[in-house]
XYZ file of C-alpha atoms in Angstrom:
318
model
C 178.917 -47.443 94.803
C 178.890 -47.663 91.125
C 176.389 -47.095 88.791
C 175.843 -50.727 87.498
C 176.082 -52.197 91.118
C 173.482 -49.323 92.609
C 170.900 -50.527 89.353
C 171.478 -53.686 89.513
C 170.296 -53.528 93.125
C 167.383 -51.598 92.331
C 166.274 -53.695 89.665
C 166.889 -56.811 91.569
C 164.589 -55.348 94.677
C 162.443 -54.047 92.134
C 161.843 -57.939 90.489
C 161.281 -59.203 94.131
C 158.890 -56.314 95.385
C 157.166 -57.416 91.636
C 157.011 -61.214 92.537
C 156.134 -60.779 95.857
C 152.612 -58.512 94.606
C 151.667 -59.891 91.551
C 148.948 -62.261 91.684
C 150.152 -65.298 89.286
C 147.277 -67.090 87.061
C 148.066 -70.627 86.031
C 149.316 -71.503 82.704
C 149.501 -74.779 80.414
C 153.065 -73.734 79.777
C 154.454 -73.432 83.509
C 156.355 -76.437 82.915
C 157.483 -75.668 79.170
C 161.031 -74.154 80.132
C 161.354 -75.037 83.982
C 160.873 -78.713 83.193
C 159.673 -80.203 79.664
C 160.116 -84.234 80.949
C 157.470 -83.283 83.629
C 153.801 -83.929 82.234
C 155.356 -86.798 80.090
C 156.560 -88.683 82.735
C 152.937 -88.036 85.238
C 151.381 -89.322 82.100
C 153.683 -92.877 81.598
C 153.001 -93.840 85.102
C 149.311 -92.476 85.216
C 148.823 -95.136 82.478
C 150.589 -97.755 84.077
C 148.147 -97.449 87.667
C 145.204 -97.293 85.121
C 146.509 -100.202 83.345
C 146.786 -101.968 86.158
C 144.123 -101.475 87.974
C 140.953 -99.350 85.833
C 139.363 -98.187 88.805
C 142.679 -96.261 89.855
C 141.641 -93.526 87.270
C 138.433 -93.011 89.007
C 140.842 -92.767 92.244
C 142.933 -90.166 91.142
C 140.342 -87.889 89.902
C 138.874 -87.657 93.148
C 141.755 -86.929 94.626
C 141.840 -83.961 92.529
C 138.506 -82.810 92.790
C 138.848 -83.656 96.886
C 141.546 -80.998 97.084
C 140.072 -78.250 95.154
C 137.142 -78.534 97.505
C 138.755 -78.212 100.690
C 140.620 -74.935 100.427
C 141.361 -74.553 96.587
C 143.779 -76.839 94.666
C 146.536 -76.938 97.181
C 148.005 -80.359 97.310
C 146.706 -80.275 101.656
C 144.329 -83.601 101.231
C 147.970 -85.524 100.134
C 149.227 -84.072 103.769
C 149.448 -86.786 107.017
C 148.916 -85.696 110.063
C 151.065 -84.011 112.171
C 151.089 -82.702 115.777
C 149.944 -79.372 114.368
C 146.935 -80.234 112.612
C 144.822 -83.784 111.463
C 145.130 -84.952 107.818
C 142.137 -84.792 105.493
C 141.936 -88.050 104.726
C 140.393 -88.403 107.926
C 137.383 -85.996 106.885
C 134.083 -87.787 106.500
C 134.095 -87.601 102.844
C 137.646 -89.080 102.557
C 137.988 -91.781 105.656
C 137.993 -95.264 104.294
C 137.206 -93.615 100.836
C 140.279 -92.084 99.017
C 143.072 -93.773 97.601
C 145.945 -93.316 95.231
C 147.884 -91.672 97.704
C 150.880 -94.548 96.579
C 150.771 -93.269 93.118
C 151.200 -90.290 93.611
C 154.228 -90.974 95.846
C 155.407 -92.919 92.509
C 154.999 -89.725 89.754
C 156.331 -87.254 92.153
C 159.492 -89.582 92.666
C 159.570 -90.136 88.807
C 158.862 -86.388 87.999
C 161.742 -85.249 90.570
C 164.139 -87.507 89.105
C 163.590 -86.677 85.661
C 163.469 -82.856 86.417
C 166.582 -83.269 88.634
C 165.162 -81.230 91.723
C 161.579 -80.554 93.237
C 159.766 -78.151 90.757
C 156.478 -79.715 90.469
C 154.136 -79.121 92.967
C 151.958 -81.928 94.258
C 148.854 -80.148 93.238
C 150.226 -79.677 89.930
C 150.429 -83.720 90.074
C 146.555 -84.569 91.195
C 145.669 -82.523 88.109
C 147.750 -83.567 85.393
C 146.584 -87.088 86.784
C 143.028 -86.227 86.761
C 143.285 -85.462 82.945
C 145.410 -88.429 82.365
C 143.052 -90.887 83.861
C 140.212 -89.629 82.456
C 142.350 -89.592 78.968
C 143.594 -93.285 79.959
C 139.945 -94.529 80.208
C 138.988 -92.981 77.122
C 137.736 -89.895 78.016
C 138.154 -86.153 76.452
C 141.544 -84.480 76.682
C 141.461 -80.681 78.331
C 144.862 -78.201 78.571
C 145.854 -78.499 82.486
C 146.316 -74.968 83.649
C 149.771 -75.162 85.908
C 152.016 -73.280 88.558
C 150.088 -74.198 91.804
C 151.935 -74.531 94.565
C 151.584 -76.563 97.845
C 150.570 -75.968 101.006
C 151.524 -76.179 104.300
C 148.581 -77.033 105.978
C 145.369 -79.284 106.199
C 142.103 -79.051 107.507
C 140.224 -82.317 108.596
C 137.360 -79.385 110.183
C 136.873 -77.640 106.509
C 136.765 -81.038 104.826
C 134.144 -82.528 106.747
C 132.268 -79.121 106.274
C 132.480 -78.240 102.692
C 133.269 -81.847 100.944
C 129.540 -82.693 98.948
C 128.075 -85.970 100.375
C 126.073 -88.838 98.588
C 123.005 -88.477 100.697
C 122.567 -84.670 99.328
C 119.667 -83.318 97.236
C 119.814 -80.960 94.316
C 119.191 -77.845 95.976
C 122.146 -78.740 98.934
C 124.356 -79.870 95.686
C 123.403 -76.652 93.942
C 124.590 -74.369 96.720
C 127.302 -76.585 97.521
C 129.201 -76.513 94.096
C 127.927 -72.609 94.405
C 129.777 -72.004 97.425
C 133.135 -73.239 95.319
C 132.399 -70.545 92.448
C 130.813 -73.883 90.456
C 127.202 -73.357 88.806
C 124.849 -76.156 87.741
C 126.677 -76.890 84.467
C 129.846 -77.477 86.518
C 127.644 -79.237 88.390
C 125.841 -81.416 86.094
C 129.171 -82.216 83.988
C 131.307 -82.968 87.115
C 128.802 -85.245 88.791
C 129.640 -87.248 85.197
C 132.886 -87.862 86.576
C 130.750 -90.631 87.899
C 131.087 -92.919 84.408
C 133.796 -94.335 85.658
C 134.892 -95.714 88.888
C 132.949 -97.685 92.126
C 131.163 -96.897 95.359
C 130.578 -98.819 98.556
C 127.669 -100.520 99.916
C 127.764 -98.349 102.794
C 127.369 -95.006 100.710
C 124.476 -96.223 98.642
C 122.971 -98.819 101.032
C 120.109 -96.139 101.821
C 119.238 -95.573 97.971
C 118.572 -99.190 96.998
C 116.720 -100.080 100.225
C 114.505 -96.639 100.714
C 114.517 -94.753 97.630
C 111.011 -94.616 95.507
C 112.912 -92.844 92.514
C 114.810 -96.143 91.683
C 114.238 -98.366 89.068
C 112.998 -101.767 91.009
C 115.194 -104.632 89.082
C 118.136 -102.311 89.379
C 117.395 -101.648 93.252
C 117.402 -105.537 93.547
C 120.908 -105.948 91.652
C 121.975 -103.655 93.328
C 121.303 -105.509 96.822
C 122.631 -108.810 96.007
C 125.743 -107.218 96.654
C 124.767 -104.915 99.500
C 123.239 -106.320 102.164
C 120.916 -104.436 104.623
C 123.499 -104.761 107.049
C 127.106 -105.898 106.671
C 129.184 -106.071 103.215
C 129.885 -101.847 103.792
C 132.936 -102.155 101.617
C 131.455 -104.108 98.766
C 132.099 -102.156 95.326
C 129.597 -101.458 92.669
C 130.198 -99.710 89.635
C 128.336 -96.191 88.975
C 127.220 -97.100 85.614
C 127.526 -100.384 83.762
C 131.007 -99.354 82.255
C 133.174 -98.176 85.656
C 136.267 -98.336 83.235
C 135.018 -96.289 80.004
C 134.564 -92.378 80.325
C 131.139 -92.523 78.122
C 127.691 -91.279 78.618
C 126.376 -94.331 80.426
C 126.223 -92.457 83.857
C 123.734 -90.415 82.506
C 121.740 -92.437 80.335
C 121.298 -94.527 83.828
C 119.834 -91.563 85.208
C 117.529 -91.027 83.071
C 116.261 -94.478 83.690
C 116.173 -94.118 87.053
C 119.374 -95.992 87.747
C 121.491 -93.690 89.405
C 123.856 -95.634 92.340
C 124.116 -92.324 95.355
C 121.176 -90.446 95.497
C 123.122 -87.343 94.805
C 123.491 -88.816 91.275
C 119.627 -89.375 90.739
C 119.267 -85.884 92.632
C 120.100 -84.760 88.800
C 117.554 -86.485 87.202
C 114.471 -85.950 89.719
C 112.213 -83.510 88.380
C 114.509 -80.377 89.305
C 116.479 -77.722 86.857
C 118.797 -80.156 85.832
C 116.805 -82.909 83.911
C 117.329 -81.165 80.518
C 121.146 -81.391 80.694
C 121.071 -84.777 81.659
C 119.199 -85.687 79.099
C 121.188 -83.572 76.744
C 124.874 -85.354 77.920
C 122.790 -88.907 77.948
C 122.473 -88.104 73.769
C 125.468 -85.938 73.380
C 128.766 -87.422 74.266
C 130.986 -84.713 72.663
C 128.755 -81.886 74.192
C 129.426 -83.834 78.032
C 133.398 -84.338 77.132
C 133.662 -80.647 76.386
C 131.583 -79.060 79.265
C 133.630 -81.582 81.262
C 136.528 -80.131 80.053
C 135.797 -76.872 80.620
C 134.654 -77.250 84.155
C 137.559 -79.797 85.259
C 139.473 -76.335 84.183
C 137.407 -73.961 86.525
C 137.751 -76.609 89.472
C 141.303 -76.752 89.007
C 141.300 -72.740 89.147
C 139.856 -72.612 92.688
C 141.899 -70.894 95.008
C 145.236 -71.788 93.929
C 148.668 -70.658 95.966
C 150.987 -69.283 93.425
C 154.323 -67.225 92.826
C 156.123 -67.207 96.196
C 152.797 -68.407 98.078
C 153.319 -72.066 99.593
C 156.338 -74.423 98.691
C 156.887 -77.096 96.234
C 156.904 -80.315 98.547
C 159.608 -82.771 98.447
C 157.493 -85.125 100.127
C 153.983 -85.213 99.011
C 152.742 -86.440 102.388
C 154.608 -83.528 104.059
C 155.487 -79.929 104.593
C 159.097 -79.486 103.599
């Protein structure tokens, strides 16, 4: 053997011992050499669904934030079910509840044509889309940190354990963004996410029939829609502008007006009133904390390098 052949082998086992050990962190640039037509072509067709339909931005962030919950950013809530395991969209949090799963189909078609082969990983997808809906409706613009790959699993148990629910109180939303590596800022500016988008009946029935910390004429708008019983999938918007990513959310708040009592949870006489009020005054000061922590959600616990696959099919393990 040579000596070019016996380096070139060395080198060559040395670059896949490398690969195999380094831990990978995201990057804005993954996509800069591999595939430049990539985040243009998410965004075209992002701003087609939002064109279409407004709330469909509001959709697609949750999708996003949905998946980093459940086992870090890992593309698993976009998996059906299978005989090995149940999808996530049956969870408790998602049954009924999340949708854009046809979109999604739609820019990973799109993105694998004009890339010519699978490269983008369907995580990669729910947030570029995340911060081209929010963009779409107006909203701040943040640098998408890339390279996550998918996995090859789902967990319907985990969901229904870890995924935040409406009926929650400060303290059980505190510990729950906690347990994700998410403090109260995250928190706070995440739960803004709510400025655009709807809810049904049957998620914030309880609030407008029960609640004391709910201001009365709203409580009574609110029911004209949602009946005591019946009407569970009526929609009602968060704040009074579901399709503009402003500050009304929280300027609702602090009147009392919040729609899930996990929103008014923020405003209730608890740690977070001051930031409330400070991002119901302060748009830029809410765009760029939301910014910042749409970042640290995308970070959570992402497969990278050789971890997972890139899916061909976003709805299932190559």
């Amino acid at each position: 053997m040579g000596m070019a052949p016996r380096f070139n082998f060395l080198l060559h086992a040395f670059l896949c011992l490398a690969l195999a050990t380094t831990s990978f962190s995201l990057s804005p640039k993954f996509y800069d050499n591999l595939c430049p037509q990539a985040l243009p072509a998410i965004k075209r067709i992002v701003e087609a669904a939002v064109h279409r339909e407004p709330r469909m931005g509001a959709s697609l962030l949750r999708l996003h934030f949905h998946d980093c919950f459940v086992n870090g950013c890992d593309g698993s809530l976009l998996l059906d079910s299978t005989s090995a395991f149940e999808t996530e969209k049956n969870a408790r949090g998602n049954f009924n509840s999340v949708r854009g799963f046809e979109v999604v189909d739609q820019i990973k078609a799109e993105v694998d044509r004009v890339c010519g082969r699978p490269v983008v990983s369907c995580a990669d997808i729910l947030a570029v889309a995340a911060r081209d809906s929010v963009l779409a409706l107006g909203g701040p613009r943040w640098k998408v940190r890339l390279g996550r790959r998918d996995s090859t699993t789902a967990s319907r148990a985990l969901a229904d354990s870890v995924l935040p629910s409406a009926s929650m109180d400060l303290p059980a939303l505190i510990s729950n963004f906690k347990n994700q590596g998410l403090n109260t800022r995250d928190l706070v500016a995440l739960s803004g996410g709510h400025t655009i988008g709807l809810s049904q009946c049957v998620i914030f029935r309880n609030r407008i029939y029960n609640a004391t910390n709910i201001d009365p004429a709203f409580a009574k708008e609110r029911r004209a829609t949602c009946p005591r019983t019946g009407g569970n999938t009526n929609l009602a918007p968060f704040d009074p502008t579901p399709a503009r990513f402003d500050t009304a959310y929280f300027k609702n708040l602090v009147k009392e007006r919040g729609l899930l009592t996990s929103d008014q949870a923020l405003f209730s006489g608890g740690s977070t009133d001051k930031l409330v009020e400070t991002y119901s005054k302060n748009l830029d000061a809410f765009w760029v904390d939301f910014g910042k922590s749409m970042i640290k959600m995308g970070n959570i616990k992402p497969l990278t390098g050789n971890q997972g696959q890139i899916r061909v099919n976003c709805r299932k393990v190559n």
